[in-house]
mmCIF file of C-alpha atoms and ligand atoms in Angstrom:
data_model
loop_
_atom_site.group_PDB
_atom_site.id
_atom_site.type_symbol
_atom_site.label_atom_id
_atom_site.label_comp_id
_atom_site.label_asym_id
_atom_site.label_seq_id
_atom_site.Cartn_x
_atom_site.Cartn_y
_atom_site.Cartn_z
ATOM 1 C CA MET A 1 -0.011 -0.119 -0.101
ATOM 2 C CA LEU A 2 1.775 3.585 -1.244
ATOM 3 C CA TYR A 3 0.884 6.692 0.487
ATOM 4 C CA SER A 4 0.111 10.182 -1.756
ATOM 5 C CA LYS A 5 2.854 12.113 -1.011
ATOM 6 C CA PHE A 6 1.830 14.938 -2.727
ATOM 7 C CA GLN A 7 0.105 17.493 -0.726
ATOM 8 C CA HIS A 8 -2.979 17.933 0.002
ATOM 9 C CA PRO A 9 -3.903 21.460 0.312
ATOM 10 C CA ALA A 10 -1.543 22.246 -3.134
ATOM 11 C CA ARG A 11 -4.055 19.486 -5.076
ATOM 12 C CA THR A 12 -7.161 20.850 -3.014
ATOM 13 C CA PHE A 13 -6.244 24.004 -5.105
ATOM 14 C CA ALA A 14 -5.531 22.485 -7.965
ATOM 15 C CA ALA A 15 -8.224 20.436 -8.055
ATOM 16 C CA HIS A 16 -10.776 23.734 -7.967
ATOM 17 C CA ALA A 17 -9.018 25.843 -9.848
ATOM 18 C CA LEU A 18 -8.771 22.982 -12.899
ATOM 19 C CA TRP A 19 -12.170 22.402 -12.400
ATOM 20 C CA ARG A 20 -13.414 25.990 -12.522
ATOM 21 C CA MET A 21 -11.902 26.222 -16.136
ATOM 22 C CA PRO A 22 -13.713 26.987 -18.914
ATOM 23 C CA GLY A 23 -12.684 23.904 -21.527
ATOM 24 C CA ARG A 24 -11.658 21.885 -18.485
ATOM 25 C CA PHE A 25 -10.984 19.056 -20.297
ATOM 26 C CA GLY A 26 -9.145 20.454 -23.733
ATOM 27 C CA VAL A 27 -7.198 22.476 -20.913
ATOM 28 C CA ALA A 28 -5.829 18.816 -19.537
ATOM 29 C CA ARG A 29 -4.657 17.613 -22.467
ATOM 30 C CA ILE A 30 -1.978 19.995 -22.125
ATOM 31 C CA PHE A 31 -0.918 17.887 -19.073
ATOM 32 C CA GLY A 32 0.084 14.996 -21.338
ATOM 33 C CA PRO A 33 -0.167 12.715 -23.737
ATOM 34 C CA SER A 34 -2.973 11.252 -25.349
ATOM 35 C CA TYR A 35 -4.956 9.186 -23.145
ATOM 36 C CA SER A 36 -7.344 6.498 -24.432
ATOM 37 C CA LEU A 37 -8.810 4.413 -21.952
ATOM 38 C CA ARG A 38 -9.118 5.883 -18.328
ATOM 39 C CA CYS A 39 -9.597 2.605 -15.940
ATOM 40 C CA VAL A 40 -10.473 3.471 -12.309
ATOM 41 C CA VAL A 41 -10.630 0.995 -9.133
ATOM 42 C CA PHE A 42 -12.399 0.788 -6.145
ATOM 43 C CA HIS A 43 -12.194 -1.696 -3.617
ATOM 44 C CA ASN A 44 -14.613 -1.629 -0.047
ATOM 45 C CA ILE A 45 -17.715 0.428 -0.139
ATOM 46 C CA SER A 46 -19.050 0.948 3.053
ATOM 47 C CA VAL A 47 -20.395 3.821 5.806
ATOM 48 C CA VAL A 48 -18.317 2.730 8.435
ATOM 49 C CA GLU A 49 -14.460 1.372 8.738
ATOM 50 C CA SER A 50 -14.103 -1.648 10.731
ATOM 51 C CA PRO A 51 -10.907 -1.855 12.998
ATOM 52 C CA PHE A 52 -10.338 -4.932 9.908
ATOM 53 C CA THR A 53 -9.547 -1.743 7.313
ATOM 54 C CA THR A 54 -8.966 1.542 9.780
ATOM 55 C CA GLY A 55 -6.112 2.439 8.195
ATOM 56 C CA THR A 56 -5.695 1.097 4.676
ATOM 57 C CA ASN A 57 -7.860 3.391 2.280
ATOM 58 C CA VAL A 58 -9.664 1.081 0.873
ATOM 59 C CA SER A 59 -13.238 2.159 2.227
ATOM 60 C CA THR A 60 -15.552 4.393 0.070
ATOM 61 C CA THR A 61 -19.279 5.395 1.099
ATOM 62 C CA PRO A 62 -21.491 4.865 -0.925
ATOM 63 C CA SER A 63 -23.295 8.296 -1.086
ATOM 64 C CA LYS A 64 -19.410 9.369 -2.064
ATOM 65 C CA PHE A 65 -19.234 6.100 -4.554
ATOM 66 C CA GLU A 66 -22.788 7.236 -6.076
ATOM 67 C CA ALA A 67 -21.225 10.541 -6.496
ATOM 68 C CA ALA A 68 -18.333 8.818 -8.043
ATOM 69 C CA LEU A 69 -21.240 6.917 -10.907
ATOM 70 C CA LYS A 70 -23.008 10.477 -11.103
ATOM 71 C CA PHE A 71 -19.762 11.488 -12.682
ATOM 72 C CA LEU A 72 -18.671 9.193 -14.397
ATOM 73 C CA THR A 73 -21.977 8.111 -16.404
ATOM 74 C CA THR A 74 -22.000 12.925 -16.956
ATOM 75 C CA TYR A 75 -18.697 13.024 -17.802
ATOM 76 C CA TYR A 76 -17.896 10.584 -19.900
ATOM 77 C CA GLU A 77 -18.903 6.903 -20.892
ATOM 78 C CA PRO A 78 -18.620 3.561 -18.990
ATOM 79 C CA VAL A 79 -17.545 0.779 -20.835
ATOM 80 C CA ARG A 80 -17.279 -3.342 -20.834
ATOM 81 C CA LEU A 81 -14.025 -5.560 -21.094
ATOM 82 C CA GLU A 82 -15.291 -6.460 -23.791
ATOM 83 C CA ASP A 83 -15.101 -3.948 -25.263
ATOM 84 C CA VAL A 84 -11.693 -2.623 -24.568
ATOM 85 C CA LEU A 85 -10.802 -6.006 -25.792
ATOM 86 C CA ILE A 86 -12.528 -5.783 -29.020
ATOM 87 C CA ASN A 87 -11.049 -2.279 -29.536
ATOM 88 C CA PRO A 88 -6.893 -2.762 -28.899
ATOM 89 C CA ASP A 89 -6.096 0.318 -30.675
ATOM 90 C CA GLY A 90 -8.927 2.375 -28.652
ATOM 91 C CA LYS A 91 -10.040 3.677 -31.941
ATOM 92 C CA ARG A 92 -13.614 2.648 -31.997
ATOM 93 C CA LEU A 93 -14.115 3.212 -28.244
ATOM 94 C CA PRO A 94 -16.402 5.750 -26.853
ATOM 95 C CA ALA A 95 -14.151 9.964 -26.817
ATOM 96 C CA ARG A 96 -14.255 9.036 -22.649
ATOM 97 C CA ALA A 97 -14.574 5.534 -22.245
ATOM 98 C CA VAL A 98 -13.848 4.806 -18.663
ATOM 99 C CA LEU A 99 -13.762 1.000 -17.411
ATOM 100 C CA VAL A 100 -15.164 0.278 -13.705
ATOM 101 C CA THR A 101 -13.117 -1.681 -11.951
ATOM 102 C CA PHE A 102 -13.711 -3.323 -7.590
ATOM 103 C CA ASP A 103 -10.582 -5.482 -6.389
ATOM 104 C CA ASP A 104 -10.703 -7.442 -2.993
ATOM 105 C CA ALA A 105 -12.688 -9.759 -2.646
ATOM 106 C CA TYR A 106 -15.900 -7.873 -0.288
ATOM 107 C CA ALA A 107 -19.578 -8.564 0.467
ATOM 108 C CA SER A 108 -20.251 -5.018 -0.253
ATOM 109 C CA PHE A 109 -19.645 -5.399 -3.713
ATOM 110 C CA ALA A 110 -23.277 -7.622 -4.212
ATOM 111 C CA ASP A 111 -24.579 -5.417 -1.016
ATOM 112 C CA VAL A 112 -23.790 -1.768 -2.075
ATOM 113 C CA ALA A 113 -21.746 -1.491 -5.672
ATOM 114 C CA ALA A 114 -23.619 -3.637 -8.258
ATOM 115 C CA PRO A 115 -26.921 -2.354 -7.236
ATOM 116 C CA LEU A 116 -25.618 1.565 -7.230
ATOM 117 C CA CYS A 117 -24.021 0.501 -10.435
ATOM 118 C CA GLN A 118 -26.581 -1.500 -12.128
ATOM 119 C CA LYS A 119 -28.982 1.714 -10.964
ATOM 120 C CA PHE A 120 -26.769 4.113 -13.006
ATOM 121 C CA GLY A 121 -25.677 1.246 -16.169
ATOM 122 C CA VAL A 122 -22.293 1.280 -15.360
ATOM 123 C CA PRO A 123 -20.579 -2.649 -16.234
ATOM 124 C CA ALA A 124 -17.765 -3.825 -13.880
ATOM 125 C CA VAL A 125 -15.340 -6.146 -13.163
ATOM 126 C CA PHE A 126 -15.129 -7.659 -10.027
ATOM 127 C CA PHE A 127 -11.487 -9.084 -9.256
ATOM 128 C CA VAL A 128 -11.763 -11.233 -6.776
ATOM 129 C CA ASN A 129 -9.412 -13.813 -4.590
ATOM 130 C CA ALA A 130 -11.250 -16.458 -3.684
ATOM 131 C CA ALA A 131 -9.589 -18.142 -0.418
ATOM 132 C CA PHE A 132 -12.005 -15.475 1.514
ATOM 133 C CA LEU A 133 -14.816 -16.714 -0.164
ATOM 134 C CA ASP A 134 -17.791 -17.294 2.437
ATOM 135 C CA ASN A 135 -15.553 -15.698 5.084
ATOM 136 C CA GLN A 136 -13.249 -19.002 5.692
ATOM 137 C CA ARG A 137 -10.180 -17.264 6.437
ATOM 138 C CA LEU A 138 -9.769 -13.647 6.744
ATOM 139 C CA ALA A 139 -7.641 -11.504 4.152
ATOM 140 C CA PRO A 140 -3.982 -10.466 4.906
ATOM 141 C CA ASP A 141 -4.329 -7.119 4.753
ATOM 142 C CA ASN A 142 -7.183 -7.609 6.229
ATOM 143 C CA LEU A 143 -5.289 -9.995 9.424
ATOM 144 C CA VAL A 144 -2.779 -7.189 9.892
ATOM 145 C CA CYS A 145 -5.106 -4.160 10.034
ATOM 146 C CA TYR A 146 -7.166 -5.435 12.758
ATOM 147 C CA VAL A 147 -4.042 -6.538 14.505
ATOM 148 C CA ALA A 148 -2.264 -3.174 14.340
ATOM 149 C CA ASN A 149 -6.071 -1.322 15.124
ATOM 150 C CA VAL A 150 -7.078 -3.629 18.179
ATOM 151 C CA LEU A 151 -3.813 -5.321 19.780
ATOM 152 C CA GLY A 152 -1.097 -2.144 18.629
ATOM 153 C CA MET A 153 1.855 -2.179 16.294
ATOM 154 C CA GLU A 154 3.912 -3.339 19.077
ATOM 155 C CA THR A 155 2.664 -7.527 17.865
ATOM 156 C CA ILE A 156 3.212 -6.995 14.352
ATOM 157 C CA LYS A 157 6.504 -6.132 15.271
ATOM 158 C CA SER A 158 7.391 -8.946 17.580
ATOM 159 C CA ALA A 159 5.453 -11.860 14.459
ATOM 160 C CA ALA A 160 7.927 -9.248 12.214
ATOM 161 C CA ARG A 161 11.290 -10.458 13.848
ATOM 162 C CA ALA A 162 9.556 -14.086 14.531
ATOM 163 C CA VAL A 163 9.924 -14.443 10.963
ATOM 164 C CA ARG A 164 13.119 -11.933 10.015
ATOM 165 C CA GLY A 165 15.125 -11.875 13.675
ATOM 166 C CA ALA A 166 17.302 -8.848 13.485
ATOM 167 C CA ASP A 167 16.915 -7.795 10.407
ATOM 168 C CA SER A 168 13.095 -7.198 11.190
ATOM 169 C CA PRO A 169 12.620 -3.602 9.430
ATOM 170 C CA GLU A 170 11.383 -0.949 12.024
ATOM 171 C CA LEU A 171 7.498 -0.707 11.635
ATOM 172 C CA HIS A 172 5.931 1.948 12.607
ATOM 173 C CA HIS A 173 2.871 2.684 10.762
ATOM 174 C CA LEU A 174 0.472 0.052 8.868
ATOM 175 C CA SER A 175 2.533 1.809 5.656
ATOM 176 C CA ASP A 176 5.794 1.007 6.519
ATOM 177 C CA VAL A 177 4.853 -2.972 6.707
ATOM 178 C CA PHE A 178 2.175 -2.824 3.443
ATOM 179 C CA GLY A 179 4.567 -1.255 2.000
ATOM 180 C CA ARG A 180 7.633 -2.429 2.903
ATOM 181 C CA PHE A 181 7.688 -5.060 4.660
ATOM 182 C CA LEU A 182 5.627 -7.708 2.835
ATOM 183 C CA PRO A 183 6.356 -6.725 -0.174
ATOM 184 C CA SER A 184 10.168 -8.602 0.376
ATOM 185 C CA LEU A 185 8.314 -11.490 2.146
ATOM 186 C CA MET A 186 9.114 -14.394 -0.403
ATOM 187 C CA LEU A 187 5.235 -16.881 0.221
ATOM 188 C CA VAL A 188 6.902 -19.153 2.979
ATOM 189 C CA GLU A 189 7.698 -15.783 5.364
ATOM 190 C CA ARG A 190 4.441 -14.918 4.548
ATOM 191 C CA GLU A 191 2.633 -17.476 5.823
ATOM 192 C CA ALA A 192 4.904 -17.900 9.005
ATOM 193 C CA PHE A 193 4.216 -14.259 9.376
ATOM 194 C CA LEU A 194 1.172 -14.889 9.766
ATOM 195 C CA GLU A 195 0.718 -17.526 12.033
ATOM 196 C CA ALA A 196 2.831 -15.653 14.049
ATOM 197 C CA LEU A 197 0.606 -12.365 14.492
ATOM 198 C CA ARG A 198 -2.342 -15.236 15.146
ATOM 199 C CA SER A 199 -0.559 -17.336 17.530
ATOM 200 C CA SER A 200 0.509 -13.723 19.340
ATOM 201 C CA GLY A 201 -3.498 -12.606 19.467
ATOM 202 C CA GLY A 202 -4.527 -15.558 20.282
ATOM 203 C CA ILE A 203 -6.834 -15.262 17.159
ATOM 204 C CA ASN A 204 -8.602 -17.932 15.483
ATOM 205 C CA GLU A 205 -8.887 -16.602 12.172
ATOM 206 C CA ARG A 206 -11.007 -18.776 11.329
ATOM 207 C CA CYS A 207 -14.285 -17.731 13.511
ATOM 208 C CA LEU A 208 -12.857 -14.380 13.459
ATOM 209 C CA ALA A 209 -13.636 -13.995 9.816
ATOM 210 C CA LYS A 210 -17.062 -15.268 9.282
ATOM 211 C CA GLU A 211 -17.790 -13.534 12.678
ATOM 212 C CA ALA A 212 -16.853 -10.063 10.422
ATOM 213 C CA GLY A 213 -18.439 -11.205 7.813
ATOM 214 C CA LEU A 214 -16.303 -9.323 5.323
ATOM 215 C CA TYR A 215 -16.316 -11.149 2.047
ATOM 216 C CA LEU A 216 -18.648 -12.205 -1.083
ATOM 217 C CA THR A 217 -20.200 -15.821 -0.833
ATOM 218 C CA GLY A 218 -20.161 -18.052 -3.285
ATOM 219 C CA GLU A 219 -23.514 -17.353 -3.929
ATOM 220 C CA GLN A 220 -23.149 -13.453 -4.600
ATOM 221 C CA LEU A 221 -20.660 -13.913 -6.361
ATOM 222 C CA ARG A 222 -22.858 -16.484 -9.066
ATOM 223 C CA GLY A 223 -24.793 -13.516 -8.428
ATOM 224 C CA LEU A 224 -22.880 -10.713 -10.096
ATOM 225 C CA ALA A 225 -21.232 -13.045 -12.449
ATOM 226 C CA SER A 226 -25.412 -13.592 -13.754
ATOM 227 C CA VAL A 227 -25.938 -9.995 -14.375
ATOM 228 C CA ASP A 228 -23.537 -9.390 -16.227
ATOM 229 C CA PHE A 229 -20.527 -8.267 -14.472
ATOM 230 C CA GLU A 230 -17.333 -9.859 -15.233
ATOM 231 C CA ILE A 231 -15.134 -11.543 -12.923
ATOM 232 C CA GLY A 232 -11.571 -11.939 -12.542
ATOM 233 C CA ASN A 233 -8.378 -12.932 -11.268
ATOM 234 C CA HIS A 234 -7.057 -11.367 -7.763
ATOM 235 C CA THR A 235 -4.649 -14.242 -6.797
ATOM 236 C CA TYR A 236 -6.143 -16.724 -4.651
ATOM 237 C CA SER A 237 -5.307 -15.202 -1.026
ATOM 238 C CA HIS A 238 -4.006 -11.220 -2.479
ATOM 239 C CA VAL A 239 -0.156 -11.794 -2.810
ATOM 240 C CA HIS A 240 2.850 -9.529 -4.499
ATOM 241 C CA CYS A 241 3.597 -11.801 -7.537
ATOM 242 C CA ARG A 242 6.681 -10.868 -7.112
ATOM 243 C CA SER A 243 7.209 -13.041 -4.500
ATOM 244 C CA LEU A 244 5.377 -15.975 -6.300
ATOM 245 C CA ARG A 245 8.157 -17.920 -7.866
ATOM 246 C CA ARG A 246 6.892 -20.249 -11.555
ATOM 247 C CA GLU A 247 5.854 -23.588 -8.858
ATOM 248 C CA ASP A 248 3.229 -21.243 -7.004
ATOM 249 C CA PHE A 249 1.438 -20.146 -10.152
ATOM 250 C CA GLY A 250 -0.320 -22.775 -9.649
ATOM 251 C CA GLN A 251 -1.888 -22.131 -6.154
ATOM 252 C CA GLU A 252 -1.998 -18.477 -6.463
ATOM 253 C CA ILE A 253 -2.695 -17.989 -10.766
ATOM 254 C CA ASP A 254 -4.760 -21.073 -11.395
ATOM 255 C CA ARG A 255 -5.890 -22.080 -8.141
ATOM 256 C CA ASN A 256 -8.103 -19.326 -8.245
ATOM 257 C CA LYS A 257 -8.929 -19.216 -11.619
ATOM 258 C CA ALA A 258 -10.530 -22.194 -11.988
ATOM 259 C CA GLU A 259 -12.248 -21.507 -8.186
ATOM 260 C CA LEU A 260 -14.149 -18.374 -9.039
ATOM 261 C CA GLU A 261 -15.389 -19.889 -12.857
ATOM 262 C CA ALA A 262 -16.791 -22.809 -11.243
ATOM 263 C CA ALA A 263 -18.301 -20.894 -8.505
ATOM 264 C CA SER A 264 -19.441 -18.028 -11.029
ATOM 265 C CA GLY A 265 -19.873 -20.420 -13.717
ATOM 266 C CA THR A 266 -18.035 -17.817 -15.642
ATOM 267 C CA LYS A 267 -14.722 -17.790 -17.701
ATOM 268 C CA VAL A 268 -11.965 -15.869 -15.999
ATOM 269 C CA ARG A 269 -9.793 -14.007 -18.512
ATOM 270 C CA SER A 270 -8.805 -10.393 -16.590
ATOM 271 C CA PHE A 271 -6.261 -10.488 -14.174
ATOM 272 C CA SER A 272 -4.796 -7.752 -11.356
ATOM 273 C CA GLN A 273 -2.350 -6.793 -10.092
ATOM 274 C CA PRO A 274 -3.114 -7.066 -5.863
ATOM 275 C CA TYR A 275 -1.266 -3.640 -4.599
ATOM 276 C CA GLY A 276 -1.208 -2.800 -8.216
ATOM 277 C CA SER A 277 2.434 -2.062 -8.720
ATOM 278 C CA SER A 278 4.894 -3.133 -12.055
ATOM 279 C CA LYS A 279 7.495 -4.535 -10.185
ATOM 280 C CA ASP A 280 5.117 -8.023 -9.494
ATOM 281 C CA LEU A 281 4.079 -8.538 -13.074
ATOM 282 C CA THR A 282 7.139 -10.140 -13.823
ATOM 283 C CA PRO A 283 8.404 -11.505 -17.422
ATOM 284 C CA GLU A 284 7.462 -14.957 -16.083
ATOM 285 C CA LEU A 285 3.830 -13.370 -14.628
ATOM 286 C CA ILE A 286 3.276 -12.558 -18.168
ATOM 287 C CA ARG A 287 4.185 -15.666 -19.431
ATOM 288 C CA HIS A 288 2.301 -17.522 -18.016
ATOM 289 C CA LEU A 289 -0.868 -15.521 -17.769
ATOM 290 C CA LYS A 290 -0.857 -14.955 -22.050
ATOM 291 C CA GLN A 291 -0.412 -19.213 -22.205
ATOM 292 C CA SER A 292 -3.306 -19.979 -19.336
ATOM 293 C CA GLY A 293 -5.897 -17.752 -21.957
ATOM 294 C CA TYR A 294 -6.392 -14.068 -19.856
ATOM 295 C CA GLU A 295 -6.917 -11.101 -22.757
ATOM 296 C CA ALA A 296 -6.094 -8.506 -20.310
ATOM 297 C CA VAL A 297 -4.032 -7.467 -16.876
ATOM 298 C CA PHE A 298 -4.638 -4.404 -14.103
ATOM 299 C CA LEU A 299 -2.541 -2.044 -12.391
ATOM 300 C CA SER A 300 -3.326 0.379 -9.331
ATOM 301 C CA GLU A 301 -0.663 2.990 -10.810
ATOM 302 C CA SER A 302 -2.892 5.531 -11.442
ATOM 303 C CA VAL A 303 -1.273 6.298 -15.029
ATOM 304 C CA ALA A 304 -2.960 7.315 -18.242
ATOM 305 C CA ASN A 305 -2.739 4.979 -20.573
ATOM 306 C CA PRO A 306 -1.567 6.130 -24.349
ATOM 307 C CA PRO A 307 -4.282 4.810 -27.130
ATOM 308 C CA SER A 308 -2.780 1.087 -28.565
ATOM 309 C CA ALA A 309 -1.508 0.800 -24.554
ATOM 310 C CA ASP A 310 -0.282 -2.778 -24.384
ATOM 311 C CA PRO A 311 -3.262 -4.947 -23.016
ATOM 312 C CA PHE A 312 -0.958 -7.281 -20.430
ATOM 313 C CA HIS A 313 -0.187 -3.447 -18.711
ATOM 314 C CA LEU A 314 -3.573 -1.329 -18.036
ATOM 315 C CA ASP A 315 -3.346 1.390 -15.131
ATOM 316 C CA ARG A 316 -6.228 2.362 -13.066
ATOM 317 C CA VAL A 317 -6.559 5.386 -10.466
ATOM 318 C CA ASN A 318 -7.484 4.892 -7.308
ATOM 319 C CA SER A 319 -10.450 6.215 -7.501
ATOM 320 C CA ARG A 320 -11.300 8.077 -3.175
ATOM 321 C CA VAL A 321 -12.939 11.051 -4.532
ATOM 322 C CA ASP A 322 -14.304 13.627 -2.077
ATOM 323 C CA GLY A 323 -15.896 15.977 -5.230
ATOM 324 C CA ASP A 324 -16.236 16.793 -8.790
ATOM 325 C CA ASP A 325 -13.118 18.612 -9.153
ATOM 326 C CA THR A 326 -10.512 16.316 -6.699
ATOM 327 C CA PHE A 327 -12.153 13.034 -9.151
ATOM 328 C CA PHE A 328 -10.982 15.117 -12.195
ATOM 329 C CA LEU A 329 -8.086 16.002 -11.027
ATOM 330 C CA GLU A 330 -7.116 12.291 -10.165
ATOM 331 C CA LEU A 331 -8.716 10.593 -12.977
ATOM 332 C CA GLU A 332 -7.480 13.341 -16.657
ATOM 333 C CA ILE A 333 -4.622 15.214 -14.977
ATOM 334 C CA LEU A 334 -2.146 13.787 -12.411
ATOM 335 C CA PRO A 335 -2.493 10.146 -15.146
ATOM 336 C CA ARG A 336 -0.746 12.309 -17.489
ATOM 337 C CA LEU A 337 1.738 13.897 -15.387
ATOM 338 C CA ARG A 338 2.558 10.616 -14.092
ATOM 339 C CA ALA A 339 3.318 9.068 -17.605
ATOM 340 C CA VAL A 340 4.953 12.766 -18.581
ATOM 341 C CA ARG A 341 6.853 11.579 -16.013
ATOM 342 C CA ASN A 342 7.365 7.913 -16.852
ATOM 343 C CA GLN A 343 8.502 8.678 -20.225
ATOM 344 C CA PHE A 344 11.027 11.233 -19.463
ATOM 345 C CA PHE A 345 13.023 9.024 -17.026
ATOM 346 C CA ARG A 346 12.364 5.874 -19.300
ATOM 347 C CA ASP A 347 14.242 8.517 -22.197
ATOM 348 C CA SER A 348 16.416 9.420 -19.732
ATOM 349 C CA GLY A 349 17.105 5.744 -18.873
ATOM 350 C CA ASP A 350 16.780 6.515 -15.815
ATOM 351 C CA ALA A 351 14.291 5.015 -12.289
ATOM 352 C CA PRO A 352 11.459 8.029 -11.703
ATOM 353 C CA ASN A 353 12.289 8.770 -7.718
ATOM 354 C CA ARG A 354 8.615 7.914 -7.042
ATOM 355 C CA ALA A 355 9.476 9.689 -3.128
ATOM 356 C CA ASN A 356 9.617 12.555 -4.620
ATOM 357 C CA SER A 357 6.529 12.215 -7.257
ATOM 358 C CA PHE A 358 2.764 12.801 -8.109
ATOM 359 C CA GLN A 359 2.972 8.849 -6.388
ATOM 360 C CA PRO A 360 -1.011 7.524 -6.061
ATOM 361 C CA GLU A 361 -2.630 4.891 -3.361
ATOM 362 C CA ALA A 362 -2.426 1.009 -4.154
ATOM 363 C CA ASN A 363 -3.997 -1.346 -2.571
HETATM 364 ZN ZN1 LIG B 401 -6.461 -5.775 -3.575
#
């Protein structure tokens, strides 16, 4: 999980100023190259935060989500994944095509998001982790978050020390855990860390997951698929794919596809990268996804997709909007600036210093 380094007051000022400009969508083009497909990603749609989500920035209230849908249907044209796939060069897509997606396996997809999408006639892709269906266990992020919020960071630190010993990094905030520690763990180390969290916290994960009821049931998943929403793969247990060896693909990628297809009764043909980072999109993973029949891969680095974008590298904007002006900035302006920044660093053969750039948030 990454946190915005772009200062909030400056962002608010820029959002107000740009949104009030006449011909604002034309003005946006000044900030960067042509921008073909806009993609947005939401996570949990919920009125309140819980100890399982507080501090992770994954929740959008239903009223903000509804406002976002109004914004998207007023100024953009929502499209289906199918529309994107049959128009690889983007030329026959509407001028401001937008694809709405959701990541993780939250029950709020079925309870809140899907009915609102239907109300506004917005198609969507739901990227799901089958491990959490029917609330059999907690997603690692929700478990870490719960432990930090209920038991404190000391429990997190002691679990990290149990895995890494003296090499354990300084973990002061959840952002340290999600931004630096979890991505550094191999799959087996991550399991050991989660087990240390459960045992030092005295947590019966199955009971806690049932009690929390955070995730979709298999029946809800089938219901989503039956009303023309698309179901996609988000790995089986929400892992950083950089930590997967080739022999792990069966467990995390293929198993998730098979279980989602069995539960939903539909074909899974798209993949979204947990945490959204291009660092996790390894050549080996791309090869595996292509060989397994996938047709599109999504990241969440909030960079503008150019015309004829690689369908195995489609970027999405994280949508936690406070109003039309900030949504305009987040969806129309900042992705163009990031694309220009990335192009500059590619041309100069250097890596962008992301700590000083317009860093988006990702989950
Ligand atoms: Zn995710």
